[in-house]
mmCIF file of C-alpha atoms in Angstrom:
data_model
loop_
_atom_site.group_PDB
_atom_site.id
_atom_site.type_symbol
_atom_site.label_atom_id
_atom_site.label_comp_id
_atom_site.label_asym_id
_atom_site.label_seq_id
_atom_site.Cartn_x
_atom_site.Cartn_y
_atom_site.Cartn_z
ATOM 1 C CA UNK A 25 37.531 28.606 62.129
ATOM 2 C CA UNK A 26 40.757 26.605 60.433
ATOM 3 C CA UNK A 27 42.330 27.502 57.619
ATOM 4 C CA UNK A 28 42.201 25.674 55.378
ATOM 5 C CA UNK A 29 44.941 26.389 52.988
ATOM 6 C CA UNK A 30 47.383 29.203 52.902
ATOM 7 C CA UNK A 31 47.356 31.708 49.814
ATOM 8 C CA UNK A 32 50.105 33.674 48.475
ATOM 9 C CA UNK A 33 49.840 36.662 45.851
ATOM 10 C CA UNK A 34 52.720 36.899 43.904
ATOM 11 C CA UNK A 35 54.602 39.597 42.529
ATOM 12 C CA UNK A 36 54.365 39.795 38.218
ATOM 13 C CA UNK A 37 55.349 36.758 36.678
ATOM 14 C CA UNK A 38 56.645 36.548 32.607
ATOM 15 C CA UNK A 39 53.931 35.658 31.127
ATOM 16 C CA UNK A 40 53.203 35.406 27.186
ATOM 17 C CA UNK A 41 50.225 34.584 25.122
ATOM 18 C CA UNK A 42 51.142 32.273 22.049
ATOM 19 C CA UNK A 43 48.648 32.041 19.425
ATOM 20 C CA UNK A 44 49.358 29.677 15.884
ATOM 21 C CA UNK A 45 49.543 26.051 15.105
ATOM 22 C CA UNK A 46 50.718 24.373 17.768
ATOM 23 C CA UNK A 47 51.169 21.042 15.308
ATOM 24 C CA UNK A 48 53.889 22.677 13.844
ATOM 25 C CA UNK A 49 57.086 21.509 14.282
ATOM 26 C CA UNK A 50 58.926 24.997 13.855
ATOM 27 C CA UNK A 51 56.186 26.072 16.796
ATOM 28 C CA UNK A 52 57.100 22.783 19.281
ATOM 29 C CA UNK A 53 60.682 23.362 18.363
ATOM 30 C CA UNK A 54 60.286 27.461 20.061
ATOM 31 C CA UNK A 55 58.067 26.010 22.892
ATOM 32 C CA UNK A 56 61.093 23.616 23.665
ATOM 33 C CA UNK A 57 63.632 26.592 23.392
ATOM 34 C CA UNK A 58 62.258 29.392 25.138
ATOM 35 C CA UNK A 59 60.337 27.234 28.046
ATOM 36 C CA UNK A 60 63.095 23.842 27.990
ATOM 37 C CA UNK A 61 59.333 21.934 28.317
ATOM 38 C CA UNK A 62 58.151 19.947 24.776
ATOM 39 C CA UNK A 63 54.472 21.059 24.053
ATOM 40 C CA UNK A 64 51.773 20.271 26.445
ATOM 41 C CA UNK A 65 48.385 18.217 25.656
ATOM 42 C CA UNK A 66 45.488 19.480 25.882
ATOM 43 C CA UNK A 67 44.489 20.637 29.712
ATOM 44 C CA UNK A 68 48.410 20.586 30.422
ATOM 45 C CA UNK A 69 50.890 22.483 32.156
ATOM 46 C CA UNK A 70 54.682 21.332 32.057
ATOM 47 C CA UNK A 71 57.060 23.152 33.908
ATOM 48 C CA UNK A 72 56.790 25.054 37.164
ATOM 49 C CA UNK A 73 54.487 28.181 37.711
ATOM 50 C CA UNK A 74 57.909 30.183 36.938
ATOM 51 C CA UNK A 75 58.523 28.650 33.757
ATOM 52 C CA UNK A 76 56.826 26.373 31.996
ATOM 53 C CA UNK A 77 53.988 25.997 29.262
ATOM 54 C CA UNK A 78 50.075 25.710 29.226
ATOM 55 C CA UNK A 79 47.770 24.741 26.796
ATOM 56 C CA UNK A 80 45.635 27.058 27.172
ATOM 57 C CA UNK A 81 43.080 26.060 23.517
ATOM 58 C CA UNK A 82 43.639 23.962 20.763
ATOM 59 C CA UNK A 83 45.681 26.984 19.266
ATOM 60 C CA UNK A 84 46.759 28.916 22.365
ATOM 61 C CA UNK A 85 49.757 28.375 24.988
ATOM 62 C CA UNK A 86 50.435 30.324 28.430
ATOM 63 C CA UNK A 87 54.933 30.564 28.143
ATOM 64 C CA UNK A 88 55.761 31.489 31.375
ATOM 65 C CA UNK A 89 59.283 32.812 31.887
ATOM 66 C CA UNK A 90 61.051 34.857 34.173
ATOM 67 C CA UNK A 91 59.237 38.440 34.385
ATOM 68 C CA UNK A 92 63.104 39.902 33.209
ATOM 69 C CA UNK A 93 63.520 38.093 30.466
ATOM 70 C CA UNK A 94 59.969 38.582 28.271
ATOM 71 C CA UNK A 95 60.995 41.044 25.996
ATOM 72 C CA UNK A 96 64.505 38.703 24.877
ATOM 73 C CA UNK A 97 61.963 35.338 24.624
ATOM 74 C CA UNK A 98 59.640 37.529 22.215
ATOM 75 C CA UNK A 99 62.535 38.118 20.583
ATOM 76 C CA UNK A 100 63.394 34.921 20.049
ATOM 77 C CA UNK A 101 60.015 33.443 19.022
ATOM 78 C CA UNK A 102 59.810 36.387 16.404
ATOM 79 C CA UNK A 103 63.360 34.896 15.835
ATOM 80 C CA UNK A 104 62.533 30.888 15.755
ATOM 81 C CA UNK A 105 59.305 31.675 14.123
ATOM 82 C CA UNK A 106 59.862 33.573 10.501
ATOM 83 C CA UNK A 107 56.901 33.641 7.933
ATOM 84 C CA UNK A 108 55.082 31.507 10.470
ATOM 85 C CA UNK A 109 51.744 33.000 11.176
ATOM 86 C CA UNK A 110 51.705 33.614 14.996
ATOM 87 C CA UNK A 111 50.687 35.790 17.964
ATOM 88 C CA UNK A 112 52.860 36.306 20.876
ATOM 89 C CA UNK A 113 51.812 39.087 23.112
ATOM 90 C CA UNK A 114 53.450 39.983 26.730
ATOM 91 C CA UNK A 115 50.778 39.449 29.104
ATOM 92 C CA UNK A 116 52.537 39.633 32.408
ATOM 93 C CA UNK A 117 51.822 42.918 33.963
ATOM 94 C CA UNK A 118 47.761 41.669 33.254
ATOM 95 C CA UNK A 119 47.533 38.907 34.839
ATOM 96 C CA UNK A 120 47.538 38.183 39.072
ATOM 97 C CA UNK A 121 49.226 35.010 40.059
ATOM 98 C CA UNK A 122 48.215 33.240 43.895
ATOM 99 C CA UNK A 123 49.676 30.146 45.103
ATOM 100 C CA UNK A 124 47.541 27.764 47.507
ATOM 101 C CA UNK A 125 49.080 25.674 49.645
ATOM 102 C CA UNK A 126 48.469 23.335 52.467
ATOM 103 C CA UNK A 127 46.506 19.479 52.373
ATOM 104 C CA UNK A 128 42.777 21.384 51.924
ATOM 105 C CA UNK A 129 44.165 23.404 49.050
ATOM 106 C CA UNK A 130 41.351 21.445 46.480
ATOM 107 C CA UNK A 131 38.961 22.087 49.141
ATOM 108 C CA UNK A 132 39.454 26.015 49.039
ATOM 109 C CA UNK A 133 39.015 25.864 44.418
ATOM 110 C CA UNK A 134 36.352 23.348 44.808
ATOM 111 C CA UNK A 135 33.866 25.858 46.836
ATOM 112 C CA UNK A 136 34.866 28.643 43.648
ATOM 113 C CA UNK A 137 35.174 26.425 40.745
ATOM 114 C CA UNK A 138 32.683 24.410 39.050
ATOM 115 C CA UNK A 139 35.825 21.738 38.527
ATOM 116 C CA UNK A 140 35.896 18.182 39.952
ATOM 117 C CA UNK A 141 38.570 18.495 41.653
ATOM 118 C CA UNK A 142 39.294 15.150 43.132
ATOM 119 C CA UNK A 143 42.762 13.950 43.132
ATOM 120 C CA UNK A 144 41.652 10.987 41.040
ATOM 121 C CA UNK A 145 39.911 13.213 38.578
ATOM 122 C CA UNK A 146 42.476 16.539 38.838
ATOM 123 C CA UNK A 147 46.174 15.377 38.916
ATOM 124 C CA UNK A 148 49.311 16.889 39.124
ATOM 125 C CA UNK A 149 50.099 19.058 35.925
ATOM 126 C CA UNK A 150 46.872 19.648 34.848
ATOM 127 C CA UNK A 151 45.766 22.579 33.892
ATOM 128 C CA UNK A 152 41.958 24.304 33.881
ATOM 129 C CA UNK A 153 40.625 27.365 32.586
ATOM 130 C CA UNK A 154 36.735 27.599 34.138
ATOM 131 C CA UNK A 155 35.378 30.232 36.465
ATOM 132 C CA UNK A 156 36.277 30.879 39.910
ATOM 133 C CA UNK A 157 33.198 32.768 41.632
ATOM 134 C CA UNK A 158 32.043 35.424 38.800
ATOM 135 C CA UNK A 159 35.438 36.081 37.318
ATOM 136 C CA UNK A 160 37.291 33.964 34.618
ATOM 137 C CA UNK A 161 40.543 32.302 36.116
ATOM 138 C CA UNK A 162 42.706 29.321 35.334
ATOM 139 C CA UNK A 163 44.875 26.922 37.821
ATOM 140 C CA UNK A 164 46.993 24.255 37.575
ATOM 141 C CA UNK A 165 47.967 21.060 40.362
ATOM 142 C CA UNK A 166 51.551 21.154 41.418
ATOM 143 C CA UNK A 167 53.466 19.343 44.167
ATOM 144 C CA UNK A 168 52.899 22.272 46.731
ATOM 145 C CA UNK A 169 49.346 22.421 45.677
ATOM 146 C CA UNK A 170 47.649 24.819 42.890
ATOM 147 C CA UNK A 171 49.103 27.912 41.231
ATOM 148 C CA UNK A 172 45.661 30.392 40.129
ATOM 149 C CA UNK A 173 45.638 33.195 37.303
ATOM 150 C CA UNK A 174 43.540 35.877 36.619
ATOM 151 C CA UNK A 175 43.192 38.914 35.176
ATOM 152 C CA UNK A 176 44.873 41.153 37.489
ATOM 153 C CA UNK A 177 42.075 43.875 37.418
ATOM 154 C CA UNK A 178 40.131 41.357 40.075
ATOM 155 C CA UNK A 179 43.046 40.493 41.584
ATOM 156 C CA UNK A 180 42.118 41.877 44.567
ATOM 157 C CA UNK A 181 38.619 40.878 44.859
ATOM 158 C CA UNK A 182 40.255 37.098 43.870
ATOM 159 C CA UNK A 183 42.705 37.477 46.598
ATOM 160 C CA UNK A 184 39.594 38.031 48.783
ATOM 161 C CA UNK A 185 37.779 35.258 47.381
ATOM 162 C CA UNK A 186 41.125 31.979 48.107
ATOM 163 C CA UNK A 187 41.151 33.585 51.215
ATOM 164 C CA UNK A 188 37.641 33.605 52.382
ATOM 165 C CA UNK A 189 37.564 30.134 50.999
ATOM 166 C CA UNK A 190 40.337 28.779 52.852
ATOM 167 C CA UNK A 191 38.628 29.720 55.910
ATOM 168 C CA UNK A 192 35.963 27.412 57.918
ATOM 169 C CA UNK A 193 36.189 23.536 58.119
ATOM 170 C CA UNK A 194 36.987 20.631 55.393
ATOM 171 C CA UNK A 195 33.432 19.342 53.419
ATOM 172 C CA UNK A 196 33.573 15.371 53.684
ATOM 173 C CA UNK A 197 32.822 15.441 49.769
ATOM 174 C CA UNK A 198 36.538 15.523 48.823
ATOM 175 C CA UNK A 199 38.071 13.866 51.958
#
């Protein structure tokens, strides 16, 4: 057996859940600020898995910032955002964070996801929320291959999952 791509858990990353109207320009205006990305479009994520921004529903972004420095950016969205009707919650210490990398990294989600991942149909910078195996998860294409979240109470059996997955041979399906 090959592997098939290598998978890396990572330690806590910053991680904030944004909730309001991502239309307005007050709200792009924060995203720009705290993350230095402008907003994503839908199925986006701009940045790297360290910082950056995902659109995570038509009212919903994933800021992701350095793990130190959540509690100052909440501070400053409260800050940019006054009277504004908005949500921003610290979600970092719930959430896992794996890394897959290698050239048969879309063959390791494609056997857990119900995603065509295809590099013609899944490019670089986008972003997915779906099911991997029986747990909810979301992932997004980057130059060293896919970054996966979920909610860190399966982040063991997930960790389990990417790395029986990356295990056995390529299918032709994807080649």
């Amino acid at each position: 057996m090959s592997e098939l791509a290598q998978v890396t858990r990572h330690a806590a990353r910053g991680m904030i859940t944004f909730r309001g109207d991502l239309a307005a320009a007050k709200v792009k205006k924060m995203v720009k600020d705290v993350t230095s990305q402008t907003m994503p479009k839908a199925g986006e994520m701009r940045g790297t898995g360290d910082t950056g921004v995902a659109w995570m529903s038509p009212d919903e972004l994933l800021l992701m910032v350095a793990y130190d420095d959540v509690a100052a950016t909440l501070d400053k969205i409260a800050s940019a955002l006054p009277g504004v009707h908005h949500l921003a919650v610290d979600v970092s210490d719930a959430r896992a964070v794996f890394t897959l990398q290698g050239p048969d990294a879309r063959q390791v989600l494609s056997r857990l996801c119900p995603v065509d991942l295809h590099a013609d149909s899944f490019e670089l910078g986008q972003f997915r929320r779906t099911r991997m195996a029986q747990i909810a998860a979301a992932f997004w294409c980057h130059d060293g291959g896919f970054d996966v979240v979920c909610f860190r109470s399966v982040g063991d059996y997930a960790e389990r999952l990417l790395r029986n997955a990356a295990t056995g041979a390529p299918v032709p399906v994807l080649g």
